[in-house]
Every structure is written in structure tokens, then in C-alpha cells.
PDB file of C-alpha atoms in Angstrom:
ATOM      1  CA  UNK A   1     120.893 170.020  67.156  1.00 38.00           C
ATOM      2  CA  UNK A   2     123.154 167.731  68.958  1.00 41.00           C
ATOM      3  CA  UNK A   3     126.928 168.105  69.814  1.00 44.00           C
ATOM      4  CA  UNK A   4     127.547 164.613  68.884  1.00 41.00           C
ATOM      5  CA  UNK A   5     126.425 164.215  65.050  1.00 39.00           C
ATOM      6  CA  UNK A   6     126.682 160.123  65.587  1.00 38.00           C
ATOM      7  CA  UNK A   7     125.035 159.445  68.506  1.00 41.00           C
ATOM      8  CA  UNK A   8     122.450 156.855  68.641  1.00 39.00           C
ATOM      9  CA  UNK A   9     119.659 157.517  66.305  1.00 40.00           C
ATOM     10  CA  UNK A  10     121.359 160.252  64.131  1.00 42.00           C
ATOM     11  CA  UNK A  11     121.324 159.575  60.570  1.00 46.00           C
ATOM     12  CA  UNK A  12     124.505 159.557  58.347  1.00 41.00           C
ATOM     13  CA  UNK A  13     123.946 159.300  55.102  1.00 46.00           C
ATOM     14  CA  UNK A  14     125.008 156.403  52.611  1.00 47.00           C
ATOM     15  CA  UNK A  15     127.464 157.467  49.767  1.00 46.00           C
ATOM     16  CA  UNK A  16     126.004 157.534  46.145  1.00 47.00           C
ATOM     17  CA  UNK A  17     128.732 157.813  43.656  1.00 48.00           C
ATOM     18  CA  UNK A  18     126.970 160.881  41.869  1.00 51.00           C
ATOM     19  CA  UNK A  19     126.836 162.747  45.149  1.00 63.00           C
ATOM     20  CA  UNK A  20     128.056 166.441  44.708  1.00 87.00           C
ATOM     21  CA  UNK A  21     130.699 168.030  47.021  1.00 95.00           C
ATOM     22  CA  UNK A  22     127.633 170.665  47.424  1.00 96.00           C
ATOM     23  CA  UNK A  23     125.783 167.679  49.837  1.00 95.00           C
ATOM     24  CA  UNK A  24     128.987 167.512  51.956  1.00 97.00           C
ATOM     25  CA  UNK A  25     128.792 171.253  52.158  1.00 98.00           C
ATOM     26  CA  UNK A  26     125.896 171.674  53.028  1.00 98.00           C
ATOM     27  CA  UNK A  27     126.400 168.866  56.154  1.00 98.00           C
ATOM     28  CA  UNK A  28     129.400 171.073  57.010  1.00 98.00           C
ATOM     29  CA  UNK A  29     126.875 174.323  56.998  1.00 98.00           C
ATOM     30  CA  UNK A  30     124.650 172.104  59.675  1.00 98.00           C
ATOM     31  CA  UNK A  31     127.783 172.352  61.707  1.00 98.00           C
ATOM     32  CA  UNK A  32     128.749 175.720  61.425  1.00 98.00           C
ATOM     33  CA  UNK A  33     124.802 176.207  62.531  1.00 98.00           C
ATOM     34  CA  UNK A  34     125.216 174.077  65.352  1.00 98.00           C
ATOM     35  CA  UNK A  35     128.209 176.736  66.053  1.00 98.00           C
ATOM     36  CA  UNK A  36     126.019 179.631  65.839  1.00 98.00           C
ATOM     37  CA  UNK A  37     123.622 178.172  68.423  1.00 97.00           C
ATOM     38  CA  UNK A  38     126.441 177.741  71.006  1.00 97.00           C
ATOM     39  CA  UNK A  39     127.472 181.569  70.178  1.00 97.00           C
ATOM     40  CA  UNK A  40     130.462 180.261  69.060  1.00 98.00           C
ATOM     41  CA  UNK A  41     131.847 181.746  65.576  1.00 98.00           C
ATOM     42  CA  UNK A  42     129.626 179.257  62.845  1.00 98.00           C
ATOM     43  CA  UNK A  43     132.266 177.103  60.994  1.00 98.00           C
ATOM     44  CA  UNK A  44     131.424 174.014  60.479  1.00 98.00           C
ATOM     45  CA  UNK A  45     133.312 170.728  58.863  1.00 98.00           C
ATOM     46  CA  UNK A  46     132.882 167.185  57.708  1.00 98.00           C
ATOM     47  CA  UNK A  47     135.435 164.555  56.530  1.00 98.00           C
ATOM     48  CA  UNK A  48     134.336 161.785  54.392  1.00 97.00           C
ATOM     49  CA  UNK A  49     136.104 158.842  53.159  1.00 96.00           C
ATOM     50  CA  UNK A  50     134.692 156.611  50.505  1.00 92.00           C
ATOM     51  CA  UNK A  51     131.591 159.140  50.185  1.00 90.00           C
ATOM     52  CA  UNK A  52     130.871 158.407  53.715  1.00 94.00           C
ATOM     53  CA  UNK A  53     130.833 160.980  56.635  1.00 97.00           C
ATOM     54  CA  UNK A  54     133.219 159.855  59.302  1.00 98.00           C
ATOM     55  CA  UNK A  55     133.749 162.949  61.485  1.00 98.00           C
ATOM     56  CA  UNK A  56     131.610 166.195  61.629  1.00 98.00           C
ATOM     57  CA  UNK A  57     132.162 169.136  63.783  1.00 98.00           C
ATOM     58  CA  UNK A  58     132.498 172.847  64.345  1.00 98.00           C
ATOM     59  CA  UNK A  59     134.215 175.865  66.260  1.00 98.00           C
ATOM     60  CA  UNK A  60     134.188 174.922  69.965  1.00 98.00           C
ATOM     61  CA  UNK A  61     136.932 177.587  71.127  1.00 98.00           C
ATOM     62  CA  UNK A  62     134.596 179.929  73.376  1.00 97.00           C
ATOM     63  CA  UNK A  63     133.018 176.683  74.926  1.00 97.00           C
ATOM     64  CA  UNK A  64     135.949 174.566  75.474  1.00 98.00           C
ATOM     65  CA  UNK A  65     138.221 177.614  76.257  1.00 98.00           C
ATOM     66  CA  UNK A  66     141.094 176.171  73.651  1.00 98.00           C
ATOM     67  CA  UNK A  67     142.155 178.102  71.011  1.00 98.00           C
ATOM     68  CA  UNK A  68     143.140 175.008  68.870  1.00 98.00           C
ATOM     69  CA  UNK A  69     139.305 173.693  68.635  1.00 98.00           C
ATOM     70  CA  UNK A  70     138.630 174.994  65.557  1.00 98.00           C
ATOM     71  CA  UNK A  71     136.302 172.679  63.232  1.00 98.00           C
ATOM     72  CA  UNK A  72     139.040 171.187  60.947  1.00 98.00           C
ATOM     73  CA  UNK A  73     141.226 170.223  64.125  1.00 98.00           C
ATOM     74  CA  UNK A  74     138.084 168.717  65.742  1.00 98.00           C
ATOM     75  CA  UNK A  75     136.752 166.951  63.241  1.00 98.00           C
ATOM     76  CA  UNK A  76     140.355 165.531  62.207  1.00 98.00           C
ATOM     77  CA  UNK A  77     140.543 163.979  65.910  1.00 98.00           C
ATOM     78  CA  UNK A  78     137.106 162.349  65.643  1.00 98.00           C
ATOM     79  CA  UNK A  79     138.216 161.162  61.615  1.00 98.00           C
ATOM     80  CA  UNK A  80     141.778 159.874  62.589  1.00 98.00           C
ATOM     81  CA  UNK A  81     139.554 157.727  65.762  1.00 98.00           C
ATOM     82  CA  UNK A  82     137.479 156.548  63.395  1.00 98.00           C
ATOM     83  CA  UNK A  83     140.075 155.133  60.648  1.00 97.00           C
ATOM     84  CA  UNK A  84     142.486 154.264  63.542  1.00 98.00           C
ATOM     85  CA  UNK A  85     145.269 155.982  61.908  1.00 98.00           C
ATOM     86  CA  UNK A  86     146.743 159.588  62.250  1.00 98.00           C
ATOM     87  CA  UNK A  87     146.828 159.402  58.580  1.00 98.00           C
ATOM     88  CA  UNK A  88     144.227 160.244  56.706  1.00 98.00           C
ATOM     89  CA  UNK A  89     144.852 159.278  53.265  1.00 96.00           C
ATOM     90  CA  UNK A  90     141.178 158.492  51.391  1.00 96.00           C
ATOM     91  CA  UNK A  91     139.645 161.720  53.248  1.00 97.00           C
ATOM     92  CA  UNK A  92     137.996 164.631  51.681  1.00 97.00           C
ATOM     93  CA  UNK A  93     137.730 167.473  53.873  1.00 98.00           C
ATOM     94  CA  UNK A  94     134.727 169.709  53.010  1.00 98.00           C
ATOM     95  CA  UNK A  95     134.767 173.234  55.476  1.00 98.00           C
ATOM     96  CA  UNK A  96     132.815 176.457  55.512  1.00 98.00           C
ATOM     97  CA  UNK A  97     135.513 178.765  55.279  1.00 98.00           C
ATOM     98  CA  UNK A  98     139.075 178.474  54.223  1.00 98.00           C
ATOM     99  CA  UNK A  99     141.458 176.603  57.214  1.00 98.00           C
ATOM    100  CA  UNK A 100     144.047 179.284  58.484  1.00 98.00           C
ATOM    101  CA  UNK A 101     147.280 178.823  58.610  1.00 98.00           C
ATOM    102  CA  UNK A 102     146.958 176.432  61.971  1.00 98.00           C
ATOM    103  CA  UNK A 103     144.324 173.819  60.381  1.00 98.00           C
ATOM    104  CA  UNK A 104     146.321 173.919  57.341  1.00 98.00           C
ATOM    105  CA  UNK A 105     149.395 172.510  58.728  1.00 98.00           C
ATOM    106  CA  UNK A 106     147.046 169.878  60.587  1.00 98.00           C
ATOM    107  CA  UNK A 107     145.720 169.034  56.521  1.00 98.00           C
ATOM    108  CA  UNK A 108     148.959 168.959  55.658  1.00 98.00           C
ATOM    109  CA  UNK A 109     150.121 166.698  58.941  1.00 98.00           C
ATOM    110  CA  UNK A 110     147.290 164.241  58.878  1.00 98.00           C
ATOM    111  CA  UNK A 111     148.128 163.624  54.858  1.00 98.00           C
ATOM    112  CA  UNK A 112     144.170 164.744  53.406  1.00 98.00           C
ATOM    113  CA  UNK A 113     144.656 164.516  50.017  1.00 97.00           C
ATOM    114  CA  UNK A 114     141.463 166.520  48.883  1.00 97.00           C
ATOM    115  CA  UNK A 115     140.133 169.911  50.656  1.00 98.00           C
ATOM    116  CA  UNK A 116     136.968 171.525  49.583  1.00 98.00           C
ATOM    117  CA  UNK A 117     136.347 175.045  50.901  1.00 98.00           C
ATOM    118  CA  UNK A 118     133.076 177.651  51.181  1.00 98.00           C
ATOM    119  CA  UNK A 119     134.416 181.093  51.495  1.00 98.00           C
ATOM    120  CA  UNK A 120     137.295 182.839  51.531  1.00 98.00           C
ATOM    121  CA  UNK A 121     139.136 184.309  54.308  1.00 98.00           C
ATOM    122  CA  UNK A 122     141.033 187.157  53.325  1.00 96.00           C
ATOM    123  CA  UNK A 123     142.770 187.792  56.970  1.00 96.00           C
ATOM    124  CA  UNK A 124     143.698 184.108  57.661  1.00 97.00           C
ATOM    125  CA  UNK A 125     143.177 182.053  54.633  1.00 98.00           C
ATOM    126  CA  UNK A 126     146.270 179.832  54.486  1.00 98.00           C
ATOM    127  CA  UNK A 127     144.976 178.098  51.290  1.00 98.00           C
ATOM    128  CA  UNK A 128     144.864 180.562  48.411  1.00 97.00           C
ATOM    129  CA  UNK A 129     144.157 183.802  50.175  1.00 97.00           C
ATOM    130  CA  UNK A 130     147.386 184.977  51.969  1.00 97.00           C
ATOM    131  CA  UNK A 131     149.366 182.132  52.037  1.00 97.00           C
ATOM    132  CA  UNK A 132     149.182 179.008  49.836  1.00 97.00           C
ATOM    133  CA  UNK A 133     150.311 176.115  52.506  1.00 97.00           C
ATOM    134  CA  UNK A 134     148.633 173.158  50.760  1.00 97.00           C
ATOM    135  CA  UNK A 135     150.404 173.342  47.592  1.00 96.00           C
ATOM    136  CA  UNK A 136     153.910 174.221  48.981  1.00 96.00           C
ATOM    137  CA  UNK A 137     155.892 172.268  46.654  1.00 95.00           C
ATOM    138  CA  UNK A 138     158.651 172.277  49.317  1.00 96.00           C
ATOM    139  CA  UNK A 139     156.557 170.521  51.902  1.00 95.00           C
ATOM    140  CA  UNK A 140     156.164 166.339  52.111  1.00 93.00           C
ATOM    141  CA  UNK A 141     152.609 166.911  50.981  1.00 95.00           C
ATOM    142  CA  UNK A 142     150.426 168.393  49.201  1.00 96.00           C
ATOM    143  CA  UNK A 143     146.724 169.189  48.867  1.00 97.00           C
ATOM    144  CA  UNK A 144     144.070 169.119  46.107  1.00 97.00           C
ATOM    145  CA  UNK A 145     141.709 171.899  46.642  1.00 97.00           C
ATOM    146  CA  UNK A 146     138.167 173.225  45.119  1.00 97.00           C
ATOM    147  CA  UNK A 147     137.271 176.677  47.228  1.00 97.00           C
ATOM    148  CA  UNK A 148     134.146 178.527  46.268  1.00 97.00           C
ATOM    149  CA  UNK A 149     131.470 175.974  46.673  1.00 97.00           C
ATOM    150  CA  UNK A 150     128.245 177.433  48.530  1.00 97.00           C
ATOM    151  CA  UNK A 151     130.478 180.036  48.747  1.00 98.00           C
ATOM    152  CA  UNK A 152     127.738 182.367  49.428  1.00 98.00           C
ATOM    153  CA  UNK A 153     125.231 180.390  52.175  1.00 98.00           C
ATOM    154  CA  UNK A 154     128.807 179.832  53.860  1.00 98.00           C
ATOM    155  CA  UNK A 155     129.819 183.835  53.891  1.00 98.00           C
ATOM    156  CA  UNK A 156     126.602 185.155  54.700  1.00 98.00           C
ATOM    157  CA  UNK A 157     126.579 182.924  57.814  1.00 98.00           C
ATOM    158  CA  UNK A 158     129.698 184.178  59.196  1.00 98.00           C
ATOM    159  CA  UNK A 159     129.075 188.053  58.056  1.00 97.00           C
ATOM    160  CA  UNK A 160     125.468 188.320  59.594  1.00 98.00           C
ATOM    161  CA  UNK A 161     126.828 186.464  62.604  1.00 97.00           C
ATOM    162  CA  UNK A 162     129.733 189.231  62.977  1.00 96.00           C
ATOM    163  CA  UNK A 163     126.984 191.951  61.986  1.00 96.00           C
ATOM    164  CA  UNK A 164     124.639 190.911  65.432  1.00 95.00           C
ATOM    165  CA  UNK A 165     127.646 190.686  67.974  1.00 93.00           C
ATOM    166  CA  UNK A 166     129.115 194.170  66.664  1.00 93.00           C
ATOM    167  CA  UNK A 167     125.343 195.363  66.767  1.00 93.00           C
ATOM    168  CA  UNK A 168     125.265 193.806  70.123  1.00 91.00           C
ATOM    169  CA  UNK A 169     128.253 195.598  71.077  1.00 88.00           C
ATOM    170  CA  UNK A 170     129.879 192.105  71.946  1.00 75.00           C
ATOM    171  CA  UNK A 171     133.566 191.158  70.075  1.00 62.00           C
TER     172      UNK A 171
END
């Protein structure tokens, strides 16, 4: 797979009002693939406004040596470049695993009103799991949020990917 999910030729698809949050996931999945090919940990995310996709990406922190380029912060660069605004007001965010505390301040920051989540991460979930940023009442914003969809395909990525490094004897 390519690194650049809109390069020439790529197809995007077209938004059909009856089009489940499970087809967004499963785009974000394609990431978090693309991820696992790179040996990079396999979270993936899209961003779509208006049923569209307008920025797809996924972990990139081994590769680009940054510990800040996880999916969600990626793909919110490419989405804010692509509506020309640091807000992002419109957006759905659909990711593999629940943002940690990091990506959800950069939800919270870039004004996403809806977040749709695979699985949960019980050590760094910032959305339900240990801390509940994105409906902080005390914060400027706040966050719808669905967690749980393809919950499954998106945990079973991410534990057999942890079960071959430790078999490997890598991190």
C-alpha cells in the first residue's frame, strides 16, 4: 500500500448518505495495516467531512522518529490542509483504537465534533477508559463519541502484532 492514500490514481470513495461508520472503519483498519507493514504499531485513522474522506493516516513514530506522529495527529494535519482551517468543525474522526490522552487534547483543540473509536485502550485511553477528556464539561469543547465499532478486527490487529514482536523478542 502507499504512504500517501491520495496520490494520483488512488480511489476515495464518494459519500452515500446510508453509509455506516463500519465503512470508515474499516478505511481506518487499511491504515493501521499500512502501519503494520512499516513495523510500526498498526493504528490507523480517517477523517471525513460531509461523508467524504479528507485525511487518512497511521502511526509513523518509529519511522519518522517523533513521538507526536501518532495517526489522529497525522491525519488532523493532512484534514486541517485540506479544509484550510485549524478548525475542524463538520469532521468525523473514525480511529482503530481509543486516542490517548495526547490525540485527545488535539480532538479537543482542532474542535471535531464526532469521534468514532475500535477498541479500547485500557493503559492510555483518554476517552472512556482512564480518563474521559472529550466530555469534560469544564473544557471549551466537547466530543460526541461511539467506541466499540469493529471493535474486534481493530484489537486483534494490535494484540497479534504485540504477540510476534514479544515472540520475536523485540519491544
Amino acid at each position: 500500500m502507499t504512504d500517501d492514500p491520495f496520490e494520483s490514481g488512488s480511489e476515495i470513495p464518494e459519500f452515500l448518505p446510508w453509509m455506516p461508520d463500519e465503512h470508515f472503519m474499516k478505511l481506518a483498519l487499511d491504515q493501521a495495516i499500512c502501519a503494520w507493514d512499516i513495523d510500526e504499531v498498526p493504528v490507523g485513522c480517517v477523517i471525513a467531512k460531509n461523508g467524504r474522506v479528507i485525511a487518512a493516516a497511521f502511526n509513523q513514530r518509529e519511522m519518522l522518529r517523533d513521538p507526536t506522529a501518532h495517526a489522529e495527529m497525522l491525519a488532523i494535519t493532512q484534514a486541517a490542509e485540506s479544509v484550510g482551517d485549524w478548525r475542524l468543525e463538520g469532521c468525523r474522526m473514525y480511529v482503530t483504537l481509543e486516542p490517548c490522552p495526547m490525540c485527545a487534547g488535539a480532538i479537543l483543540l482542532a474542535r471535531i465534533p464526532e469521534l468514532v473509536y475500535g477498541a479500547t485502550d485500557p493503559k492510555a485511553g483518554a476517552i472512556q477508559s482512564l480518563y474521559q477528556l472529550t466530555s469534560d464539561s469544564r473544557l471549551n469543547h466537547q466530543v460526541a463519541v461511539r467506541g466499540g465499532v469493529l471493535a474486534t478486527a481493530c484489537g486483534d490487529i494490535l494484540t497479534t502484532f504485540f504477540q510476534e514482536k514479544r515472540r520475536a523478542g523485540k519491544k
